[in-house]
JSON list of C-alpha atoms in Angstrom, two decimals:
[
{"chain": "A", "resi": 1155, "resn": "MET", "atom": "CA", "xyz": [0.08, 0.02, 0.01]},
{"chain": "A", "resi": 1156, "resn": "THR", "atom": "CA", "xyz": [1.24, 3.49, -0.77]},
{"chain": "A", "resi": 1157, "resn": "ASP", "atom": "CA", "xyz": [1.27, 6.58, 1.14]},
{"chain": "A", "resi": 1158, "resn": "GLN", "atom": "CA", "xyz": [-1.46, 8.21, -0.70]},
{"chain": "A", "resi": 1159, "resn": "LYS", "atom": "CA", "xyz": [-1.21, 12.02, -0.43]},
{"chain": "A", "resi": 1160, "resn": "VAL", "atom": "CA", "xyz": [-4.36, 13.82, 0.56]},
{"chain": "A", "resi": 1161, "resn": "TRP", "atom": "CA", "xyz": [-5.38, 17.02, -1.43]},
{"chain": "A", "resi": 1162, "resn": "LYS", "atom": "CA", "xyz": [-6.27, 19.81, 0.95]},
{"chain": "A", "resi": 1163, "resn": "TRP", "atom": "CA", "xyz": [-8.95, 21.32, -1.44]},
{"chain": "A", "resi": 1164, "resn": "THR", "atom": "CA", "xyz": [-11.33, 18.39, -1.76]},
{"chain": "A", "resi": 1165, "resn": "GLY", "atom": "CA", "xyz": [-13.69, 20.10, -4.26]},
{"chain": "A", "resi": 1166, "resn": "ASP", "atom": "CA", "xyz": [-11.02, 20.78, -6.73]},
{"chain": "A", "resi": 1167, "resn": "SER", "atom": "CA", "xyz": [-11.33, 19.19, -10.22]},
{"chain": "A", "resi": 1168, "resn": "ARG", "atom": "CA", "xyz": [-8.15, 18.17, -12.07]},
{"chain": "A", "resi": 1169, "resn": "GLU", "atom": "CA", "xyz": [-8.18, 21.60, -13.78]},
{"chain": "A", "resi": 1170, "resn": "ASP", "atom": "CA", "xyz": [-8.59, 23.45, -10.44]},
{"chain": "A", "resi": 1171, "resn": "LYS", "atom": "CA", "xyz": [-5.57, 21.42, -9.11]},
{"chain": "A", "resi": 1172, "resn": "ALA", "atom": "CA", "xyz": [-3.42, 22.31, -12.22]},
{"chain": "A", "resi": 1173, "resn": "LYS", "atom": "CA", "xyz": [-4.42, 26.00, -11.80]},
{"chain": "A", "resi": 1174, "resn": "ARG", "atom": "CA", "xyz": [-3.70, 26.05, -8.24]},
{"chain": "A", "resi": 1175, "resn": "VAL", "atom": "CA", "xyz": [-0.14, 24.65, -8.76]},
{"chain": "A", "resi": 1176, "resn": "ALA", "atom": "CA", "xyz": [0.44, 26.88, -11.82]},
{"chain": "A", "resi": 1177, "resn": "LEU", "atom": "CA", "xyz": [-0.67, 29.91, -10.02]},
{"chain": "A", "resi": 1178, "resn": "SER", "atom": "CA", "xyz": [1.61, 29.14, -6.96]},
{"chain": "A", "resi": 1179, "resn": "TYR", "atom": "CA", "xyz": [4.68, 29.01, -9.28]},
{"chain": "A", "resi": 1180, "resn": "ARG", "atom": "CA", "xyz": [3.56, 32.21, -10.98]},
{"chain": "A", "resi": 1181, "resn": "GLN", "atom": "CA", "xyz": [3.23, 33.95, -7.74]},
{"chain": "A", "resi": 1182, "resn": "LEU", "atom": "CA", "xyz": [6.72, 32.68, -6.85]},
{"chain": "A", "resi": 1183, "resn": "LEU", "atom": "CA", "xyz": [8.08, 34.19, -10.11]},
{"chain": "A", "resi": 1184, "resn": "GLU", "atom": "CA", "xyz": [6.38, 37.44, -9.37]},
{"chain": "A", "resi": 1185, "resn": "ASP", "atom": "CA", "xyz": [7.91, 37.56, -5.85]},
{"chain": "A", "resi": 1186, "resn": "VAL", "atom": "CA", "xyz": [11.47, 36.87, -7.31]},
{"chain": "A", "resi": 1187, "resn": "ALA", "atom": "CA", "xyz": [11.01, 39.42, -10.03]},
{"chain": "A", "resi": 1188, "resn": "ALA", "atom": "CA", "xyz": [9.83, 42.15, -7.39]},
{"chain": "A", "resi": 1189, "resn": "GLY", "atom": "CA", "xyz": [12.94, 41.31, -5.22]},
{"chain": "A", "resi": 1190, "resn": "ARG", "atom": "CA", "xyz": [10.77, 39.75, -2.38]},
{"chain": "A", "resi": 1191, "resn": "ILE", "atom": "CA", "xyz": [12.84, 36.53, -2.37]},
{"chain": "A", "resi": 1192, "resn": "SER", "atom": "CA", "xyz": [16.37, 36.54, -1.28]},
{"chain": "A", "resi": 1193, "resn": "ASP", "atom": "CA", "xyz": [17.19, 33.06, -2.24]},
{"chain": "A", "resi": 1194, "resn": "PRO", "atom": "CA", "xyz": [15.18, 32.05, -5.39]},
{"chain": "A", "resi": 1195, "resn": "MET", "atom": "CA", "xyz": [16.57, 28.64, -5.77]},
{"chain": "A", "resi": 1196, "resn": "GLN", "atom": "CA", "xyz": [15.77, 27.62, -2.15]},
{"chain": "A", "resi": 1197, "resn": "ALA", "atom": "CA", "xyz": [12.32, 29.19, -2.52]},
{"chain": "A", "resi": 1198, "resn": "LEU", "atom": "CA", "xyz": [11.89, 26.97, -5.75]},
{"chain": "A", "resi": 1199, "resn": "ILE", "atom": "CA", "xyz": [13.03, 23.98, -3.78]},
{"chain": "A", "resi": 1200, "resn": "GLU", "atom": "CA", "xyz": [10.65, 24.60, -1.05]},
{"chain": "A", "resi": 1201, "resn": "ARG", "atom": "CA", "xyz": [7.64, 25.19, -3.41]},
{"chain": "A", "resi": 1202, "resn": "ASP", "atom": "CA", "xyz": [8.44, 21.94, -5.16]},
{"chain": "A", "resi": 1203, "resn": "ARG", "atom": "CA", "xyz": [8.56, 20.04, -1.86]},
{"chain": "A", "resi": 1204, "resn": "TYR", "atom": "CA", "xyz": [5.32, 21.62, -0.85]},
{"chain": "A", "resi": 1205, "resn": "TRP", "atom": "CA", "xyz": [3.58, 20.29, -3.89]},
{"chain": "A", "resi": 1206, "resn": "GLN", "atom": "CA", "xyz": [5.19, 16.97, -3.74]},
{"chain": "A", "resi": 1207, "resn": "ASP", "atom": "CA", "xyz": [3.97, 16.69, -0.14]},
{"chain": "A", "resi": 1208, "resn": "LEU", "atom": "CA", "xyz": [0.43, 17.10, -1.55]},
{"chain": "A", "resi": 1209, "resn": "GLY", "atom": "CA", "xyz": [1.14, 14.28, -4.34]},
{"chain": "A", "resi": 1210, "resn": "VAL", "atom": "CA", "xyz": [1.86, 16.62, -7.20]},
{"chain": "A", "resi": 1211, "resn": "TYR", "atom": "CA", "xyz": [4.99, 15.36, -8.78]},
{"chain": "A", "resi": 1212, "resn": "TRP", "atom": "CA", "xyz": [4.64, 16.47, -12.41]},
{"chain": "A", "resi": 1213, "resn": "ALA", "atom": "CA", "xyz": [5.69, 20.02, -11.75]},
{"chain": "A", "resi": 1214, "resn": "VAL", "atom": "CA", "xyz": [9.22, 18.86, -11.11]},
{"chain": "A", "resi": 1215, "resn": "PRO", "atom": "CA", "xyz": [11.36, 17.63, -14.03]},
{"chain": "A", "resi": 1216, "resn": "SER", "atom": "CA", "xyz": [12.70, 14.22, -13.64]},
{"chain": "A", "resi": 1217, "resn": "VAL", "atom": "CA", "xyz": [15.47, 12.20, -15.34]},
{"chain": "A", "resi": 1218, "resn": "ALA", "atom": "CA", "xyz": [14.07, 9.04, -13.86]},
{"chain": "A", "resi": 1219, "resn": "PRO", "atom": "CA", "xyz": [13.65, 6.52, -16.67]},
{"chain": "A", "resi": 1220, "resn": "VAL", "atom": "CA", "xyz": [10.36, 4.99, -17.31]},
{"chain": "A", "resi": 1221, "resn": "ASP", "atom": "CA", "xyz": [10.70, 1.17, -17.49]},
{"chain": "A", "resi": 1222, "resn": "GLN", "atom": "CA", "xyz": [7.92, 0.33, -20.02]},
{"chain": "A", "resi": 1223, "resn": "GLU", "atom": "CA", "xyz": [8.57, -3.43, -19.78]},
{"chain": "A", "resi": 1224, "resn": "ALA", "atom": "CA", "xyz": [7.93, -3.46, -15.97]},
{"chain": "A", "resi": 1225, "resn": "TRP", "atom": "CA", "xyz": [5.05, -5.25, -14.51]},
{"chain": "A", "resi": 1226, "resn": "LEU", "atom": "CA", "xyz": [4.19, -3.43, -11.18]},
{"chain": "A", "resi": 1227, "resn": "SER", "atom": "CA", "xyz": [1.49, -3.43, -8.52]},
{"chain": "A", "resi": 1228, "resn": "ALA", "atom": "CA", "xyz": [-0.97, -0.57, -8.68]},
{"chain": "A", "resi": 1229, "resn": "ALA", "atom": "CA", "xyz": [0.73, 1.06, -5.70]},
{"chain": "A", "resi": 1230, "resn": "ASP", "atom": "CA", "xyz": [4.14, 0.92, -7.50]},
{"chain": "A", "resi": 1231, "resn": "LEU", "atom": "CA", "xyz": [2.80, 1.99, -10.77]},
{"chain": "A", "resi": 1232, "resn": "VAL", "atom": "CA", "xyz": [1.44, 5.20, -9.26]},
{"chain": "A", "resi": 1233, "resn": "ILE", "atom": "CA", "xyz": [4.89, 5.91, -7.82]},
{"chain": "A", "resi": 1234, "resn": "HIS", "atom": "CA", "xyz": [6.65, 4.90, -11.02]},
{"chain": "A", "resi": 1235, "resn": "LEU", "atom": "CA", "xyz": [4.77, 7.16, -13.24]},
{"chain": "A", "resi": 1236, "resn": "ALA", "atom": "CA", "xyz": [4.26, 10.09, -10.67]},
{"chain": "A", "resi": 1237, "resn": "HIS", "atom": "CA", "xyz": [6.56, 12.43, -12.45]},
{"chain": "A", "resi": 1238, "resn": "ILE", "atom": "CA", "xyz": [4.60, 12.02, -15.75]},
{"chain": "A", "resi": 1239, "resn": "VAL", "atom": "CA", "xyz": [0.90, 11.62, -14.77]},
{"chain": "A", "resi": 1240, "resn": "GLN", "atom": "CA", "xyz": [-1.13, 11.64, -11.54]},
{"chain": "A", "resi": 1241, "resn": "LEU", "atom": "CA", "xyz": [-2.76, 8.44, -11.03]},
{"chain": "A", "resi": 1242, "resn": "THR", "atom": "CA", "xyz": [-4.56, 6.62, -8.12]},
{"chain": "A", "resi": 1243, "resn": "GLU", "atom": "CA", "xyz": [-4.34, 3.04, -7.31]},
{"chain": "A", "resi": 1244, "resn": "HIS", "atom": "CA", "xyz": [-8.19, 2.85, -7.87]},
{"chain": "A", "resi": 1245, "resn": "GLN", "atom": "CA", "xyz": [-7.99, 4.27, -11.33]},
{"chain": "A", "resi": 1246, "resn": "VAL", "atom": "CA", "xyz": [-5.39, 1.57, -12.34]},
{"chain": "A", "resi": 1247, "resn": "ARG", "atom": "CA", "xyz": [-7.58, -1.27, -10.76]},
{"chain": "A", "resi": 1248, "resn": "ASN", "atom": "CA", "xyz": [-10.69, 0.10, -12.42]},
{"chain": "A", "resi": 1249, "resn": "TRP", "atom": "CA", "xyz": [-9.15, 0.11, -15.97]},
{"chain": "A", "resi": 1250, "resn": "ALA", "atom": "CA", "xyz": [-8.06, -3.39, -15.45]},
{"chain": "A", "resi": 1251, "resn": "TYR", "atom": "CA", "xyz": [-11.45, -4.39, -14.24]},
{"chain": "A", "resi": 1252, "resn": "ARG", "atom": "CA", "xyz": [-13.12, -2.77, -17.45]},
{"chain": "A", "resi": 1253, "resn": "ARG", "atom": "CA", "xyz": [-10.97, -4.93, -19.76]},
{"chain": "A", "resi": 1254, "resn": "ARG", "atom": "CA", "xyz": [-11.40, -7.98, -17.53]},
{"chain": "A", "resi": 1255, "resn": "LYS", "atom": "CA", "xyz": [-15.19, -7.78, -17.67]},
{"chain": "A", "resi": 1256, "resn": "GLY", "atom": "CA", "xyz": [-15.39, -6.65, -21.35]},
{"chain": "A", "resi": 1257, "resn": "LEU", "atom": "CA", "xyz": [-16.81, -3.27, -20.44]},
{"chain": "A", "resi": 1258, "resn": "GLY", "atom": "CA", "xyz": [-14.70, -1.42, -23.01]},
{"chain": "A", "resi": 1259, "resn": "ASP", "atom": "CA", "xyz": [-11.12, -0.24, -23.27]},
{"chain": "A", "resi": 1260, "resn": "GLY", "atom": "CA", "xyz": [-8.84, -0.86, -20.41]},
{"chain": "A", "resi": 1261, "resn": "ILE", "atom": "CA", "xyz": [-5.49, -2.38, -19.34]},
{"chain": "A", "resi": 1262, "resn": "THR", "atom": "CA", "xyz": [-4.06, -5.76, -19.01]},
{"chain": "A", "resi": 1263, "resn": "GLU", "atom": "CA", "xyz": [-3.79, -7.36, -15.45]},
{"chain": "A", "resi": 1264, "resn": "ARG", "atom": "CA", "xyz": [-1.75, -10.40, -14.59]},
{"chain": "A", "resi": 1265, "resn": "THR", "atom": "CA", "xyz": [-0.91, -12.33, -11.46]},
{"chain": "A", "resi": 1266, "resn": "GLY", "atom": "CA", "xyz": [2.42, -11.57, -10.10]},
{"chain": "A", "resi": 1267, "resn": "PRO", "atom": "CA", "xyz": [4.88, -13.92, -8.26]},
{"chain": "A", "resi": 1268, "resn": "GLU", "atom": "CA", "xyz": [3.38, -13.21, -4.96]},
{"chain": "A", "resi": 1269, "resn": "GLY", "atom": "CA", "xyz": [-0.16, -13.82, -6.23]},
{"chain": "A", "resi": 1270, "resn": "LYS", "atom": "CA", "xyz": [-1.03, -10.10, -6.33]},
{"chain": "A", "resi": 1271, "resn": "PRO", "atom": "CA", "xyz": [-2.31, -8.33, -9.54]},
{"chain": "A", "resi": 1272, "resn": "GLU", "atom": "CA", "xyz": [0.36, -6.47, -11.70]},
{"chain": "A", "resi": 1273, "resn": "TYR", "atom": "CA", "xyz": [0.07, -4.13, -14.45]},
{"chain": "A", "resi": 1274, "resn": "ASN", "atom": "CA", "xyz": [2.38, -3.29, -17.37]},
{"chain": "A", "resi": 1275, "resn": "VAL", "atom": "CA", "xyz": [3.65, 0.19, -17.59]},
{"chain": "A", "resi": 1276, "resn": "ALA", "atom": "CA", "xyz": [3.62, 0.32, -21.46]},
{"chain": "A", "resi": 1277, "resn": "ASP", "atom": "CA", "xyz": [-0.03, -0.81, -21.46]},
{"chain": "A", "resi": 1278, "resn": "VAL", "atom": "CA", "xyz": [-0.92, 1.88, -19.01]},
{"chain": "A", "resi": 1279, "resn": "LEU", "atom": "CA", "xyz": [0.69, 4.56, -20.99]},
{"chain": "A", "resi": 1280, "resn": "ALA", "atom": "CA", "xyz": [-1.02, 3.36, -24.20]},
{"chain": "A", "resi": 1281, "resn": "TYR", "atom": "CA", "xyz": [-4.23, 3.33, -22.44]},
{"chain": "A", "resi": 1282, "resn": "LEU", "atom": "CA", "xyz": [-3.78, 6.98, -21.37]},
{"chain": "A", "resi": 1283, "resn": "THR", "atom": "CA", "xyz": [-2.84, 7.89, -25.05]},
{"chain": "A", "resi": 1284, "resn": "ARG", "atom": "CA", "xyz": [-6.15, 6.25, -26.22]},
{"chain": "A", "resi": 1285, "resn": "GLN", "atom": "CA", "xyz": [-8.13, 8.08, -23.70]},
{"chain": "A", "resi": 1286, "resn": "ARG", "atom": "CA", "xyz": [-6.55, 11.50, -24.75]},
{"chain": "A", "resi": 1287, "resn": "VAL", "atom": "CA", "xyz": [-7.39, 10.84, -28.40]},
{"chain": "A", "resi": 1288, "resn": "ARG", "atom": "CA", "xyz": [-10.94, 9.92, -27.62]},
{"chain": "A", "resi": 1289, "resn": "ARG", "atom": "CA", "xyz": [-11.27, 13.02, -25.50]},
{"chain": "A", "resi": 1290, "resn": "GLN", "atom": "CA", "xyz": [-10.02, 15.11, -28.43]},
{"chain": "A", "resi": 1291, "resn": "GLY", "atom": "CA", "xyz": [-12.51, 13.67, -30.67]},
{"chain": "A", "resi": 1292, "resn": "GLY", "atom": "CA", "xyz": [-10.33, 11.10, -32.42]},
{"chain": "A", "resi": 1293, "resn": "THR", "atom": "CA", "xyz": [-11.03, 7.42, -32.71]},
{"chain": "A", "resi": 1294, "resn": "SER", "atom": "CA", "xyz": [-9.92, 4.81, -30.30]},
{"chain": "A", "resi": 1295, "resn": "ALA", "atom": "CA", "xyz": [-7.18, 2.68, -31.36]}
]
């Protein structure tokens, strides 16, 4: 089980969350430009840490490679992809359930060595791409 971060503003949509993060970095930039920040790099590190403590990892560039061949638990998958996309374990399990039950597009699930479900990183990324195409009015692949 992962240490799922709790978002402080429970009514926020995904767009609201992204705006909140973006506006906080904009405010930081304004403070730096106005000379109100004596150590801009330290302020940036603190801002990054603040958002990471709330489960937002995409705002910080990462050189961590994505192992697309890996099969991971839902918890590990969320962590492995945190710097690219914000997922929850529930979403991952739900996508696998959809495929398993024939309810439409989803992701493949297999039983791992310890008897627990695992999900393929490349399959999840491909599924997210298919979702994005559908939302933009394209056809599902």
